[in-house]
Coordinates of C-alpha atoms in Angstrom, one line a residue:
M1 CA -15.5 5.5 9.5
A2 CA -12.8 8.0 10.5
S3 CA -13.9 10.3 13.2
H4 CA -14.0 14.0 12.4
S5 CA -10.9 14.6 14.6
D6 CA -8.8 12.4 12.4
S7 CA -6.9 13.8 9.4
L8 CA -6.4 11.7 6.3
K9 CA -2.9 10.4 5.8
F10 CA -1.1 10.5 2.5
A11 CA 1.3 8.0 1.1
Y12 CA 3.0 7.5 -2.2
W13 CA 4.3 4.3 -4.0
V14 CA 8.1 4.3 -4.0
P15 CA 9.4 3.7 -7.6
N16 CA 12.1 1.2 -6.5
V17 CA 11.3 -0.8 -9.7
S18 CA 11.7 0.4 -13.3
G19 CA 8.9 1.3 -15.6
G20 CA 6.9 3.6 -13.4
L21 CA 3.4 2.9 -12.1
V22 CA 1.5 2.4 -15.4
I23 CA 2.0 -0.4 -17.9
S24 CA 2.2 2.1 -20.8
N25 CA 4.7 3.4 -23.3
I26 CA 3.7 7.0 -22.4
E27 CA 6.6 9.1 -21.3
Q28 CA 7.2 8.7 -17.5
R29 CA 9.7 11.1 -16.0
T30 CA 10.1 8.7 -13.1
G31 CA 13.5 7.2 -12.0
W32 CA 14.0 3.9 -10.1
D33 CA 17.5 4.7 -8.9
I34 CA 18.4 5.7 -5.3
D35 CA 19.4 9.4 -6.2
Y36 CA 15.9 10.0 -7.8
N37 CA 14.2 8.3 -4.9
R38 CA 16.1 10.1 -2.1
K39 CA 15.1 13.4 -3.7
L40 CA 11.5 12.2 -4.2
A41 CA 11.3 11.2 -0.4
Q42 CA 12.5 14.7 0.5
I43 CA 10.0 16.4 -1.7
A44 CA 7.2 14.2 -0.3
E45 CA 8.2 15.0 3.3
A46 CA 8.3 18.6 2.6
N47 CA 5.0 18.6 0.9
G48 CA 2.6 17.0 3.4
F49 CA 3.1 13.2 2.8
D50 CA 3.1 10.9 5.8
Y51 CA 4.2 7.6 4.4
A52 CA 6.0 5.9 1.4
L53 CA 5.5 2.4 0.4
S54 CA 8.3 0.4 -1.2
Q55 CA 7.5 -2.4 -3.7
I56 CA 8.6 -6.0 -3.5
R57 CA 9.6 -7.7 -6.7
F58 CA 12.1 -10.5 -7.3
T59 CA 11.9 -10.9 -11.1
A60 CA 11.5 -8.8 -14.2
G61 CA 8.1 -8.5 -16.0
Y62 CA 5.3 -6.2 -17.0
G63 CA 7.5 -3.2 -17.6
A64 CA 9.6 -3.6 -14.5
D65 CA 12.9 -4.9 -15.8
N66 CA 14.9 -3.7 -12.7
Q67 CA 14.0 -4.0 -9.1
H68 CA 15.7 -2.9 -5.8
E69 CA 15.0 -4.9 -2.7
S70 CA 12.4 -3.3 -0.5
V71 CA 13.7 -3.4 3.0
S72 CA 17.2 -2.2 2.3
F73 CA 15.9 0.5 -0.1
S74 CA 13.4 1.7 2.6
H75 CA 16.2 2.1 5.0
A76 CA 18.1 4.2 2.5
L77 CA 15.0 6.6 2.2
L78 CA 14.7 6.7 5.9
A79 CA 18.3 7.8 6.2
A80 CA 17.6 10.7 3.8
T81 CA 14.5 12.0 5.7
T82 CA 13.6 13.0 9.2
T83 CA 9.8 12.6 9.5
L84 CA 8.6 10.5 6.7
K85 CA 7.6 6.9 7.6
V86 CA 8.6 4.2 5.1
I87 CA 6.6 1.0 4.8
A88 CA 8.8 -1.9 3.6
A89 CA 7.0 -4.6 1.7
I90 CA 7.9 -8.1 2.8
L91 CA 6.7 -11.6 1.6
P92 CA 6.1 -14.6 3.9
G93 CA 7.9 -17.4 2.2
P94 CA 11.1 -15.7 1.2
W95 CA 11.2 -14.0 4.6
N96 CA 11.1 -15.9 7.8
P97 CA 9.5 -14.0 10.7
A98 CA 12.6 -14.2 12.8
L99 CA 14.6 -12.5 10.1
A100 CA 11.9 -9.9 9.4
A101 CA 11.5 -9.1 13.1
K102 CA 15.2 -8.6 13.7
Q103 CA 15.7 -6.6 10.5
I104 CA 12.7 -4.2 11.2
A105 CA 13.6 -3.8 14.8
T106 CA 17.1 -2.7 14.0
I107 CA 15.9 -0.3 11.3
N108 CA 13.3 0.9 13.9
H109 CA 16.2 1.9 16.3
L110 CA 18.3 3.4 13.6
T111 CA 15.4 5.7 12.3
N112 CA 13.7 6.6 15.6
G113 CA 10.7 4.3 15.0
R114 CA 9.8 5.5 11.4
V115 CA 9.8 2.0 9.7
A116 CA 6.7 0.0 9.1
V117 CA 6.0 -3.2 7.2
N118 CA 3.6 -4.3 4.5
V119 CA 3.0 -8.0 4.6
V120 CA 2.2 -9.2 1.1
S121 CA 0.3 -12.4 0.8
G122 CA 0.4 -13.2 -2.9
W123 CA 1.7 -11.3 -5.8
F124 CA 3.1 -13.4 -8.6
R125 CA 3.1 -17.2 -8.8
G126 CA 5.8 -17.0 -11.4
E127 CA 8.2 -15.3 -9.0
F128 CA 7.8 -18.0 -6.5
A129 CA 8.4 -20.7 -9.0
A130 CA 11.6 -18.9 -10.2
I131 CA 13.1 -18.6 -6.7
G132 CA 12.0 -22.1 -5.5
E133 CA 9.3 -21.0 -3.1
L134 CA 6.1 -23.0 -2.5
W135 CA 3.0 -21.4 -3.9
L136 CA 0.1 -21.9 -1.6
D137 CA -3.7 -21.7 -2.4
H138 CA -5.3 -18.3 -2.0
D139 CA -6.7 -18.7 1.5
E140 CA -3.7 -20.7 2.8
R141 CA -1.5 -17.7 1.9
Y142 CA -3.5 -15.4 4.1
R143 CA -3.5 -18.1 6.9
R144 CA 0.3 -18.1 6.6
S145 CA 0.4 -14.2 6.6
E146 CA -1.7 -14.2 9.7
E147 CA 0.6 -16.5 11.5
F148 CA 3.6 -14.4 10.2
I149 CA 2.1 -11.3 11.8
R150 CA 1.4 -13.0 15.1
A151 CA 5.0 -14.1 15.1
L152 CA 6.3 -10.6 14.5
R153 CA 4.2 -9.2 17.3
G154 CA 5.2 -12.0 19.6
I155 CA 8.9 -11.6 19.0
W156 CA 8.7 -7.8 19.3
T157 CA 6.7 -7.9 22.7
E158 CA 7.6 -11.2 24.5
D159 CA 10.5 -12.8 26.0
S160 CA 10.8 -16.6 25.6
F161 CA 8.3 -16.3 22.7
T162 CA 6.9 -19.7 21.7
L163 CA 4.7 -20.5 18.8
K164 CA 3.5 -23.9 17.5
G165 CA 2.0 -22.9 14.3
D166 CA 1.2 -24.7 11.0
F167 CA 3.8 -22.6 9.1
Y168 CA 6.2 -21.2 11.8
R169 CA 7.6 -22.6 15.1
F170 CA 9.4 -20.7 17.8
T171 CA 10.7 -22.1 21.2
N172 CA 11.7 -19.7 24.0
Y173 CA 13.0 -17.2 21.5
S174 CA 13.9 -13.8 23.1
M175 CA 15.0 -11.1 20.7
K176 CA 16.7 -7.9 22.0
P177 CA 16.6 -5.0 21.7
K178 CA 12.8 -4.9 21.2
P179 CA 11.6 -2.1 18.8
I180 CA 11.0 1.4 20.2
E181 CA 7.4 1.9 21.3
P182 CA 5.0 2.2 19.6
L183 CA 5.7 -1.0 17.7
P184 CA 6.2 -0.8 13.9
E185 CA 2.9 -0.6 12.2
I186 CA 1.8 -3.6 10.2
F187 CA 0.0 -3.0 6.9
Q188 CA -1.5 -5.7 4.6
G189 CA -3.1 -5.6 1.1
G190 CA -6.1 -7.4 -0.2
S191 CA -9.8 -7.2 -1.0
S192 CA -11.0 -10.8 -0.7
R193 CA -12.9 -12.3 2.2
A194 CA -9.7 -14.0 3.6
A195 CA -7.8 -10.6 3.4
R196 CA -10.6 -8.7 5.2
D197 CA -10.9 -11.4 7.9
M198 CA -7.1 -11.4 8.5
A199 CA -7.1 -7.6 8.8
S200 CA -10.0 -7.8 11.3
R201 CA -7.9 -9.9 13.6
V202 CA -4.2 -8.9 13.4
S203 CA -3.3 -6.0 11.0
D204 CA -3.0 -2.3 12.0
W205 CA -3.8 -1.2 8.4
Y206 CA -5.6 -2.7 5.5
F207 CA -4.7 -1.6 1.9
T208 CA -7.4 -2.1 -0.7
N209 CA -7.2 -1.6 -4.5
G210 CA -8.7 1.5 -6.0
N211 CA -12.5 1.7 -6.2
T212 CA -15.5 3.9 -5.9
P213 CA -16.5 5.2 -2.5
E214 CA -19.6 3.0 -2.5
E215 CA -17.5 -0.2 -3.0
I216 CA -14.9 1.0 -0.5
R217 CA -17.7 1.5 2.1
K218 CA -18.8 -2.1 1.7
Q219 CA -15.3 -3.4 2.5
V220 CA -14.9 -0.9 5.4
D221 CA -18.2 -1.9 6.9
D222 CA -17.4 -5.6 6.8
I223 CA -13.9 -5.2 8.2
R224 CA -14.9 -2.8 10.9
A225 CA -17.8 -5.0 12.1
K226 CA -15.6 -8.1 12.2
A227 CA -12.7 -6.2 13.9
K228 CA -15.1 -4.8 16.6
A229 CA -16.3 -8.4 17.3
N230 CA -12.6 -9.4 17.7
G231 CA -11.8 -6.4 20.0
H232 CA -9.5 -5.2 17.3
N233 CA -9.1 -1.9 15.4
V234 CA -7.9 -1.6 11.9
K235 CA -7.4 1.5 9.7
I236 CA -8.0 1.6 5.9
G237 CA -5.7 2.6 3.0
V238 CA -7.1 3.1 -0.5
N239 CA -4.9 3.0 -3.6
A240 CA -5.3 5.8 -6.2
F241 CA -3.5 7.0 -9.3
A242 CA -3.6 10.8 -9.3
I243 CA -3.6 13.0 -12.3
A244 CA -3.9 16.6 -11.1
R245 CA -3.9 19.3 -13.7
E246 CA -5.1 22.8 -14.0
T247 CA -8.2 21.7 -16.0
E248 CA -10.2 18.5 -16.1
A249 CA -9.8 18.3 -19.8
E250 CA -6.0 18.3 -19.5
A251 CA -6.1 15.6 -16.9
R252 CA -8.5 13.4 -18.8
A253 CA -6.3 13.8 -21.9
V254 CA -3.4 12.4 -19.9
L255 CA -5.5 9.3 -18.8
D256 CA -6.6 8.8 -22.4
E257 CA -3.0 8.9 -23.6
I258 CA -1.9 6.4 -20.9
I259 CA -4.5 4.0 -21.9
A260 CA -4.0 4.6 -25.7
K261 CA -0.3 3.8 -25.3
A262 CA -0.8 0.9 -23.0
N263 CA 1.4 -2.2 -23.7
P264 CA -1.3 -4.8 -24.4
E265 CA 1.1 -7.8 -24.2
A266 CA 2.4 -6.6 -20.8
V267 CA -1.1 -5.8 -19.5
Q268 CA -2.3 -9.3 -20.6
G269 CA 0.7 -11.0 -18.9
F270 CA -0.1 -9.0 -15.7
A271 CA -3.8 -10.0 -15.9
D272 CA -2.8 -13.7 -16.3
Q273 CA -0.6 -13.5 -13.2
V274 CA -3.2 -11.8 -11.0
K275 CA -5.7 -14.5 -11.7
N276 CA -3.8 -16.2 -8.8
A277 CA -4.8 -13.4 -6.6
G278 CA -8.4 -12.2 -6.1
K279 CA -9.9 -14.4 -8.8
A280 CA -8.3 -17.5 -7.0
S281 CA -10.2 -16.8 -3.8
P282 CA -13.1 -19.2 -3.1
E283 CA -15.7 -16.5 -3.5
G284 CA -14.0 -15.0 -6.6
E285 CA -13.6 -11.6 -5.0
G286 CA -10.5 -9.6 -4.0
N287 CA -7.9 -7.6 -5.8
W288 CA -8.1 -7.6 -9.6
A289 CA -11.1 -10.0 -9.5
K290 CA -13.3 -7.5 -11.5
S291 CA -10.6 -5.4 -13.2
S292 CA -11.0 -4.3 -16.8
F293 CA -8.1 -3.9 -19.3
E294 CA -8.1 -0.2 -18.6
D295 CA -8.0 -0.9 -14.8
L296 CA -5.0 -3.2 -15.2
V297 CA -2.9 -0.5 -17.0
Q298 CA -2.4 0.7 -13.4
Y299 CA -1.2 -2.1 -11.2
N300 CA -3.7 -1.6 -8.3
D301 CA -6.8 -0.4 -10.0
G302 CA -5.7 3.2 -9.3
F303 CA -7.8 4.8 -12.0
R304 CA -11.0 3.5 -10.4
S305 CA -10.6 5.9 -7.5
N306 CA -11.1 8.8 -9.9
L307 CA -8.5 11.2 -8.6
I308 CA -8.3 12.7 -12.1
G309 CA -9.1 16.4 -12.7
T310 CA -8.5 19.7 -11.1
P311 CA -7.0 20.0 -7.5
E312 CA -10.5 21.1 -6.3
Q313 CA -12.2 18.1 -8.0
I314 CA -9.6 15.7 -6.6
A315 CA -9.9 17.1 -3.0
E316 CA -13.7 16.7 -3.1
R317 CA -13.4 13.1 -4.3
I318 CA -10.7 12.4 -1.6
L319 CA -13.2 13.6 1.1
K320 CA -15.8 11.2 -0.3
L321 CA -13.3 8.4 0.1
K322 CA -12.7 9.6 3.7
D323 CA -16.4 9.6 4.2
A324 CA -16.5 6.0 3.0
G325 CA -14.0 5.1 5.8
A326 CA -10.6 5.7 4.3
D327 CA -7.9 6.8 6.7
L328 CA -5.1 7.0 4.2
I329 CA -4.8 7.5 0.4
L330 CA -1.9 5.7 -1.3
L331 CA -1.0 7.5 -4.4
G332 CA 0.8 6.8 -7.7
F333 CA 1.8 9.4 -10.3
L334 CA 3.1 9.5 -13.8
H335 CA 6.0 11.9 -13.2
F336 CA 6.7 11.5 -9.5
Q337 CA 9.0 14.3 -8.4
E338 CA 7.0 17.1 -10.0
E339 CA 3.6 15.6 -9.4
V340 CA 4.2 14.7 -5.8
E341 CA 5.3 18.4 -5.2
F342 CA 2.2 19.7 -7.1
F343 CA -0.1 17.4 -5.2
G344 CA 1.4 18.4 -1.9
K345 CA 1.1 22.1 -2.6
R346 CA -2.2 22.2 -4.5
V347 CA -4.3 19.3 -3.3
I348 CA -3.4 18.4 0.3
P349 CA -4.1 22.0 1.6
L350 CA -7.6 21.8 0.0
V351 CA -8.3 18.5 1.7
R352 CA -7.3 20.0 4.9
E353 CA -9.6 23.0 4.4
L354 CA -12.5 20.6 3.6
E355 CA -11.7 18.5 6.7
V356 CA -11.9 21.6 8.9
A357 CA -15.2 22.7 7.3
R358 CA -16.6 19.1 7.8
D359 CA -15.5 19.2 11.5
R360 CA -17.4 22.5 12.0
E361 CA -20.5 20.9 10.4
L362 CA -20.3 18.0 12.6
V363 CA -19.7 20.0 15.8
A364 CA -22.7 22.2 14.9
A365 CA -24.9 19.2 14.4
E366 CA -24.0 17.8 17.8

C-alpha cells in the first residue's frame, strides 16, 4: 500500500491509434494524428498529469484501422513537452533487447531522462501471425518478458554484459552511453499469476486492468508479499476509463450511450483475440479472463474502476483505489483533449485535497 507521504500519479493513454478508447460508434472527438497528440500532451502536462502511455499495434482491427509506432511517437511527444514522462510500449519478439536498450537509452539522453518502457507480453496472436513472429504459450511469454527485462537492465548497467538465456544471448556486450540515472522505469501489464510473479521479481511498475478496490487489493497483496520475499519493490498502476460530468446522471447517460452504440462484431472479435491472454493462463485468471461484453467495450476493463460521475464522486473513488494499493491511475477518455483538461482542473485537485486530509488523519493517529 502506498504510504501517506506518496501522492498518486496520473497517466493517460496516448491515442496513437485510430478509433479512440472504446469499441463504439458513439462520437469520439479524439484524433490519432501527431498534431492532436502534441497538443494533448501539452494539455496533460499543464493539468497535473505525470505520464502518458503509448499503445503498440502492428495491424488494423477492432476499430483501430490506423496505428503509429509507439517508440518513435513517444519521442515526438517528449520533444513537445518539458516535464511529462512518456512510456513507450514495446513487444519482446518484434523487439530484440539490444535494439530496445539502445533506442531507449538514446531517447533518455535526448529528453533528460523522461522516457520509460512498457513491456507487453501478449496482445494479439493474429498480429504475431501476420508479421511472422512465433506465438508462445501464456506463461512462456512472461518468461521471455522477464528475460527481456533482465537483459535491458544488464545492458544499461554493466560493461561486458553476458547472458546465456533461453530466449536471448549476449556475450561481453558493452553499450555506451548508458542511460542517465535514474534508469528508465520499466512497466509491465497483466493480472495473471505469471504476470504478478514476474512483476515481483523484475518490474518497477505493474499495470492491471480496471477493477474494484477489493479485487485490486487482492492483486496488490499478492505482488507485494512476493516482491518483499524477493527483496524487490514494485508500484501498481490501475486502468480506468473516466467519465467526469457535472452530474452523475449526465455521466451515466454517456456510459449508457457508449454501450448502446457498441460495435458488437468488433467487441466479439476483440473478445476472441484476448482469449489468448488471461483465459489462456494455466489458472484461467488475468486480464480479460472474467470480462463481460460491457467490460470489453473499453479495451482494458476501464469501466470496472467506476470513475464515472461528478468530480467529487470520482475523487473519492480514486482515493479508495489508492487505499487498495494503487500508486498510479491510467486513464482513458471519450474526448481526450477537453476531458484531460477537465479532469486535471476539476478532479486531480480534489484528490490532492483528500490525500492531504488523509495524511492529517494518519499523523493524528500515530
